[in-house]
Amino acid sequence: GAPAGAGSESSAPPVCVLVLGMAGSGKTTLVQRLTAHLHSQNSPPYVINLDPAVRELPFPANIDIRDTVKYKEVMKQYGLGPNGGIVTSLNLFATRFDQVMKFIEKRQNTSQYVLIDTPGQIEVFTWSASGTIITEALASTFPSVVVYVMDTSRSTSPITFMSNMLYACSILYKTKLPFILAMNKTDIIDHSFAVEWMQDFEIFQDALNQETTYVSNLTRSMSLVLDEFYSSLKVVGVSAVLGTGLDEFFVKVSEAVDEYEREY
Ligand code: GDP
Ligand code: MG
């Protein structure tokens, strides 16, 4: 693919960047920052919001699920709680996703990237039929990458870090798409500790040993499994608030797409 900022005129299909991550990890803030960054590079992205429950969007969305489904009304109409309302809203939207695909196709030659923000709670998207339908529709038509956003400042405990990585790993296996781990909030804490844990199994084991909580053999075995996951993982430290790490972010996106296209 062409590098970021190569200009707004491009004949290559746009790259879909699907932003996933735990609630509060910074998905929406990252999409906002990526959007601003691409605008400043003269390469405005096509931006899609799939979170029906977000109150205020800090970026202008080209397609906003809230324009099509009113999540509060869905809750009332179907007698659902907040979670059910969000899942049902996404389901209703997914049934019309062919129209969204047509809109993206029309933007083929003007946008180099399609940025997709997803609902706050990750499982709404990753463990629902509609999330799968949307992901597969995008990935079957456009080069696509999954960006898993991690709250680095909340992953400083080795157990929490490992749980987060196991979740990321499960999403990689579920989507089978090129995958980038964005360690966010590096303005609060540098991500080097996490990179070290991923590169050096002994250092991670030492960190585990220092945990006062009971650490089982299972935990140790799982961290061995993760070693395999890490070996092929693309990692980038970013701060969605400050906008740091974004050039490297887009380099990783291009690399991930190129490697994937060579393989398949
Ligand atoms: P989402 O639920 O994943 O969409 O997360 P949001 O983008 O709504 O962010 C959740 C909270 O984290 C908000 O208070 C953001 O201001 C904050 N946040 C997001 N990115 C960063 C970052 O890079 N650094 C810091 N310090 N805070 C961030
Ligand atoms: Mg959000």
CSV table of C-alpha atoms and ligand atoms in Angstrom, one decimal, residues 23-24 26-29 49 51 54 57 59 117-121, ligand 2:
chain,number,residue,atom,x,y,z
A,23,ALA,CA,-14.2,0.1,27.4
A,24,GLY,CA,-12.2,3.2,28.3
A,26,GLY,CA,-9.3,5.1,24.3
A,27,LYS,CA,-10.8,3.9,21.0
A,28,THR,CA,-12.9,7.0,20.3
A,29,THR,CA,-10.1,9.4,21.3
A,49,ASN,CA,-19.1,5.3,14.2
A,51,ASP,CA,-21.2,2.9,18.9
A,54,VAL,CA,-21.9,7.3,22.6
A,57,LEU,CA,-18.5,12.2,19.2
A,59,PHE,CA,-14.8,13.7,15.4
A,117,ASP,CA,-14.9,3.2,15.9
A,118,THR,CA,-16.7,0.4,17.8
A,119,PRO,CA,-19.0,0.2,20.9
A,120,GLY,CA,-17.4,0.9,24.3
A,121,GLN,CA,-17.8,-2.6,25.5
B,2,MG,MG,-15.8,5.0,22.5
